[in-house]
CSV table of C-alpha atoms in Angstrom, one decimal:
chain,number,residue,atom,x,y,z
A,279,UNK,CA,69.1,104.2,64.4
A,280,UNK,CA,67.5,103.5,68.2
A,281,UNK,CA,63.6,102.5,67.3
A,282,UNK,CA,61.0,104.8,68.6
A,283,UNK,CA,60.0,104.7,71.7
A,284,UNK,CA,56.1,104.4,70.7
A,285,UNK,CA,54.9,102.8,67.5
A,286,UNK,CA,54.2,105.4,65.1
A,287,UNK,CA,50.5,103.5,64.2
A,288,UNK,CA,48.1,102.2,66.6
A,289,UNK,CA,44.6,101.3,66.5
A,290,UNK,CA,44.0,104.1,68.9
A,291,UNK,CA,45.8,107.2,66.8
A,292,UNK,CA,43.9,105.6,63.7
A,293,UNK,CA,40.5,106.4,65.2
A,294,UNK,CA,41.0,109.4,66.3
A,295,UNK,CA,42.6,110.9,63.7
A,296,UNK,CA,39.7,109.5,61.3
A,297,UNK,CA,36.8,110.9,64.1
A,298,UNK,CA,39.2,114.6,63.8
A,299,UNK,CA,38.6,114.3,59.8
A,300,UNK,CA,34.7,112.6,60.2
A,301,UNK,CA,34.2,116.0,62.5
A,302,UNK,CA,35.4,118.6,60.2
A,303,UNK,CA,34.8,117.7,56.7
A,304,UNK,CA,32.6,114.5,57.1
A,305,UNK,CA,32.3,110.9,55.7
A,306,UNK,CA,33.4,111.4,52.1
A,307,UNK,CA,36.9,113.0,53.7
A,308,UNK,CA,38.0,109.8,55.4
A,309,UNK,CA,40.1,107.3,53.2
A,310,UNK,CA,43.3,105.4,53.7
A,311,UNK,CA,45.2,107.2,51.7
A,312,UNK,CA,43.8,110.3,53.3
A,313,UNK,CA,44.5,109.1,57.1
A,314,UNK,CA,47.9,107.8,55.8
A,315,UNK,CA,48.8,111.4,55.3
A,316,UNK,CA,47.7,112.5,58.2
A,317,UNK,CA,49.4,110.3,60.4
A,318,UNK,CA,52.5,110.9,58.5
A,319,UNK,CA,52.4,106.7,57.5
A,320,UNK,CA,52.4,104.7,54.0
A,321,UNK,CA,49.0,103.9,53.3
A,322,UNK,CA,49.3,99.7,53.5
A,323,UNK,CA,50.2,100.7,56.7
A,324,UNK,CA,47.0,100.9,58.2
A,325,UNK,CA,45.7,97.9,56.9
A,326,UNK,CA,47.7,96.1,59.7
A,327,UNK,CA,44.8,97.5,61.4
A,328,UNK,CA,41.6,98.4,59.4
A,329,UNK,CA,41.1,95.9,56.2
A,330,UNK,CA,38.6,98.7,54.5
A,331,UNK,CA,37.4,102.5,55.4
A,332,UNK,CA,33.9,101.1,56.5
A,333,UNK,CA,35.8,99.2,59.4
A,334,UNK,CA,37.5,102.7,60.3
A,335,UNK,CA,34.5,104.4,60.1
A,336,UNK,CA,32.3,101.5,62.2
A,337,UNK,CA,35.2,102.1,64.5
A,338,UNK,CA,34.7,105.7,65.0
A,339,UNK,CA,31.0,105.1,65.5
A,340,UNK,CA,32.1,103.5,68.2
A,341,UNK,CA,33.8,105.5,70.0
A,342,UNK,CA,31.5,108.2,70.2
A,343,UNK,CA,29.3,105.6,71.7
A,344,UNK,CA,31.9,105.0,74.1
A,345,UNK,CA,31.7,108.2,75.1
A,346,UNK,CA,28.1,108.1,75.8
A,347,UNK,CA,27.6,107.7,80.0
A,348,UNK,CA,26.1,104.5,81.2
A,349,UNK,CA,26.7,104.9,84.8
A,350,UNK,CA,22.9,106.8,86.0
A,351,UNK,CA,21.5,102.5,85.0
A,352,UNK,CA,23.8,101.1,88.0
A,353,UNK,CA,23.7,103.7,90.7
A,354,UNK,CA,20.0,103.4,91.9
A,355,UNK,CA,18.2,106.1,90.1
A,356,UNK,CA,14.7,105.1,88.7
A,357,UNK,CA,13.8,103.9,85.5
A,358,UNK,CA,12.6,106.9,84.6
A,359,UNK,CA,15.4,109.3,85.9
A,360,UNK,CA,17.9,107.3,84.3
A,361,UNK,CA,16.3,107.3,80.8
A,362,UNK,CA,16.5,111.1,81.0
A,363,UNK,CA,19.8,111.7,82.0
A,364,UNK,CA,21.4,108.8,79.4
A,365,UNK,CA,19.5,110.0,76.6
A,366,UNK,CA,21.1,113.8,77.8
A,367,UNK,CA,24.6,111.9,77.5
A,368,UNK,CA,23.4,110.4,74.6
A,369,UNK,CA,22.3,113.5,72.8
A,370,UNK,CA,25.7,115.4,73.8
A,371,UNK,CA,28.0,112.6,72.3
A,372,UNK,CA,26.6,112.9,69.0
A,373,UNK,CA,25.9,116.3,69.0
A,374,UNK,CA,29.8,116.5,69.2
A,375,UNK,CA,30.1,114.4,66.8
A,376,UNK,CA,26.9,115.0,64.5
A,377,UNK,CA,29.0,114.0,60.9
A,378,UNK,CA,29.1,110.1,62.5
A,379,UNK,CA,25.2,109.9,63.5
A,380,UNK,CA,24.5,108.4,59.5
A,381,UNK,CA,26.4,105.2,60.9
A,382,UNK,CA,25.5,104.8,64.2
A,383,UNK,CA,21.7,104.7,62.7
A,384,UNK,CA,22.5,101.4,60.9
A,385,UNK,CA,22.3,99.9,64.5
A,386,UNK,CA,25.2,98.3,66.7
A,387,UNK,CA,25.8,96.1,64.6
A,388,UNK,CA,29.3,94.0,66.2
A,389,UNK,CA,30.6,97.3,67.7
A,390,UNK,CA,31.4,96.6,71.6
A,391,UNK,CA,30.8,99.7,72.9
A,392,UNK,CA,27.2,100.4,71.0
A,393,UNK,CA,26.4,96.9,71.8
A,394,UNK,CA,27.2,97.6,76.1
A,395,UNK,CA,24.1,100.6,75.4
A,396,UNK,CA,21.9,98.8,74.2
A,397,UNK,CA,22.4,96.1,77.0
A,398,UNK,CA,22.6,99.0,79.7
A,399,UNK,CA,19.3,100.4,78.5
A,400,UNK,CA,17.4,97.0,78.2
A,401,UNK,CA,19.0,95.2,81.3
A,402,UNK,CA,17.4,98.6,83.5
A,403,UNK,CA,14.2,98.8,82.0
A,404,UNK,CA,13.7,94.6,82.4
A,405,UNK,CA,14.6,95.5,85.6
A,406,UNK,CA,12.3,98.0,86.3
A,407,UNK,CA,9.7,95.7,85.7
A,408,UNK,CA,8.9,96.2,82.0
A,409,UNK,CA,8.1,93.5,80.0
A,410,UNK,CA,10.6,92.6,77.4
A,411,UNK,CA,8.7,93.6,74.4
A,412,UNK,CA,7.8,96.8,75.7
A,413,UNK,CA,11.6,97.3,77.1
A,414,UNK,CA,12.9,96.8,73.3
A,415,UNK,CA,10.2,99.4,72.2
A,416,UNK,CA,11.6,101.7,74.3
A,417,UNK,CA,15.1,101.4,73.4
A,418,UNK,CA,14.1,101.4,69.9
A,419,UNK,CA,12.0,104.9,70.7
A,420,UNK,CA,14.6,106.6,72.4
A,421,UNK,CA,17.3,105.8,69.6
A,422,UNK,CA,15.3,107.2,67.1
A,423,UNK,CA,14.3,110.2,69.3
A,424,UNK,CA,17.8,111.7,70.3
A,425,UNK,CA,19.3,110.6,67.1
A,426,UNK,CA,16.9,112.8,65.3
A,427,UNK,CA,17.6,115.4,67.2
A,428,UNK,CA,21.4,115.1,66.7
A,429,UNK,CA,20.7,115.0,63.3
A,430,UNK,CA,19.8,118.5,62.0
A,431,UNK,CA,18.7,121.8,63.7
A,432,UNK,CA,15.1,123.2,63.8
A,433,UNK,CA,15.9,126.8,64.3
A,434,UNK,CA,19.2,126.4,62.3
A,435,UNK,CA,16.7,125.7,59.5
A,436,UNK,CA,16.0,129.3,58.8
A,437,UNK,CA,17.5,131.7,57.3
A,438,UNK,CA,18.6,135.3,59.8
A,439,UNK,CA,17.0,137.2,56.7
A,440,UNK,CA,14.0,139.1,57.5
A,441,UNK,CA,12.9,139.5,54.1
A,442,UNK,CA,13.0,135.4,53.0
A,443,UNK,CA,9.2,135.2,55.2
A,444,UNK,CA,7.0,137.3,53.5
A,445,UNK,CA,3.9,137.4,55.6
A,446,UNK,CA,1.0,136.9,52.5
A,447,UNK,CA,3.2,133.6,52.2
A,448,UNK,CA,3.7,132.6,55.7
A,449,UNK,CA,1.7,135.3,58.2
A,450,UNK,CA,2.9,132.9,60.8
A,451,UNK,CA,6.2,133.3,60.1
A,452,UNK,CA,7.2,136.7,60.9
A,453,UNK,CA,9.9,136.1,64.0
A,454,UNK,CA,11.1,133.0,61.7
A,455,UNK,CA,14.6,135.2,60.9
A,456,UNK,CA,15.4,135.4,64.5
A,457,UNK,CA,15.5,131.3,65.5
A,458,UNK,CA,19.2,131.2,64.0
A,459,UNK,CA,20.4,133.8,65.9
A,460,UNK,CA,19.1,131.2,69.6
A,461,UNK,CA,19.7,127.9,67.7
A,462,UNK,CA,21.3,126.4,70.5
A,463,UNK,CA,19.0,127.8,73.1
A,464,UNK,CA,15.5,127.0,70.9
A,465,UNK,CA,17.2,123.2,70.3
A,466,UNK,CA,17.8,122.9,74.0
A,467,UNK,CA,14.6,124.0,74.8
A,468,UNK,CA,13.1,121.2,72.2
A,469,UNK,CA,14.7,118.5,73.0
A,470,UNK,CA,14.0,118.6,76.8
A,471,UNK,CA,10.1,119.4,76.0
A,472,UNK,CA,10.0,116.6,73.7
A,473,UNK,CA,12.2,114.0,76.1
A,474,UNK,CA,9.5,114.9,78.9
A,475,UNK,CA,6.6,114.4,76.5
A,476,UNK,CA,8.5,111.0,75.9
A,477,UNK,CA,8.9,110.0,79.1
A,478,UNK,CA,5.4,111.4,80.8
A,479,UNK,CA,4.1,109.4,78.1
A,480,UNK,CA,5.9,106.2,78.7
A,481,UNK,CA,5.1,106.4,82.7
A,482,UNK,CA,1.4,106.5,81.7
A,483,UNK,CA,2.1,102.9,80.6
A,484,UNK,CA,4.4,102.0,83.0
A,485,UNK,CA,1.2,102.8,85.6
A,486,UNK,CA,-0.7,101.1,83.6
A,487,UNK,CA,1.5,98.1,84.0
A,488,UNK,CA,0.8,98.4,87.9
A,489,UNK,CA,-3.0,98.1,87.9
């Protein structure tokens, strides 16, 4: 019998057919055994590429980092301009991928493509003229900021009933039913007024850097 053309198992296929499972049934759904049948492969197959399930799984974390656009840091747009539109990239990535997020907040770690962000981001603000402290701060600020919001949904939080607010409980609360119903629209909406808060607030000390 002729040998395939392609080798049925490749580091590649691996990863994305663990970041298919991570996205529809999340973290507890990957194992070997699991991916092995899924790939149509003998499970000790995959350990000619992966040793254990976290390497898989540090694997996929990277990828969706990898997917995360570095390019507004090299093409001459502010400091300022460019910390808005990567943490927009940033934000889509892992909104695509939201079951991953619990790794990726453990921090880069030795992952390549996680570790080429963090260097993007720090390289342009010490670049910009921020000290090196501040320019880790603010790495560090705007990890936790758009992870958090990739995390979990504010208006996906509450329940389309009507009748789950009683006003002598909450009589703020009366529209509270309707947020689900805009989720994406109210979550939008937050994340850009808190990213300009963010950043108006960060400019403050960059001018104050200036005097």
């Amino acid at each position: 019998m002729a040998r395939p053309r392609k080798p049925l198992l490749s580091t590649d296929r691996i990863v994305a057919a663990a970041r298919t499972l991570v996205d529809a049934e999340g973290l507890a759904a990957v194992s070997t055994r699991r991916l092995a049948a899924e790939l149509g492969v003998s499970g000790p197959s995959l350990y000619n590429h992966f040793r254990t399930k976290d390497q898989i799984l540090e694997a996929v974390a990277d990828s969706v980092s990898a997917q995360v656009d570095l390019s507004m840091f090299e093409d001459g747009r502010d400091w300022r301009t460019a910390l808005h539109d990567w943490a927009v990239s940033y934000r889509a990535a892992l909104r695509d991928h939201p079951n991953i997020v619990p790794v990726l907040a453990r921090g880069p770690g030795r992952r390549p493509a996680g570790l080429r962000l963090a260097d993007a981001v720090f390289g342009a603000m010490v670049a910009a003229g921020w000290p090196a402290a501040q320019a880790t701060s603010i790495g560090a600020v705007m990890r936790y900021f758009v992870m958090g919001s990739a995390l979990s949904s504010f208006a996906g939080g509450f329940v389309d009933d009507e009748t789950a607010y009683d006003p002598a409980d909450y009589p703020h609360l009366g529209q509270a039913h309707l947020l689900a119903e805009q989720q994406e629209k109210i979550d939008e909406r937050a994340f850009e007024t808190g990213l300009s808060a963010l950043l108006e607030g960060l400019a403050s000390q960059y001018a104050g850097l200036r005097e």
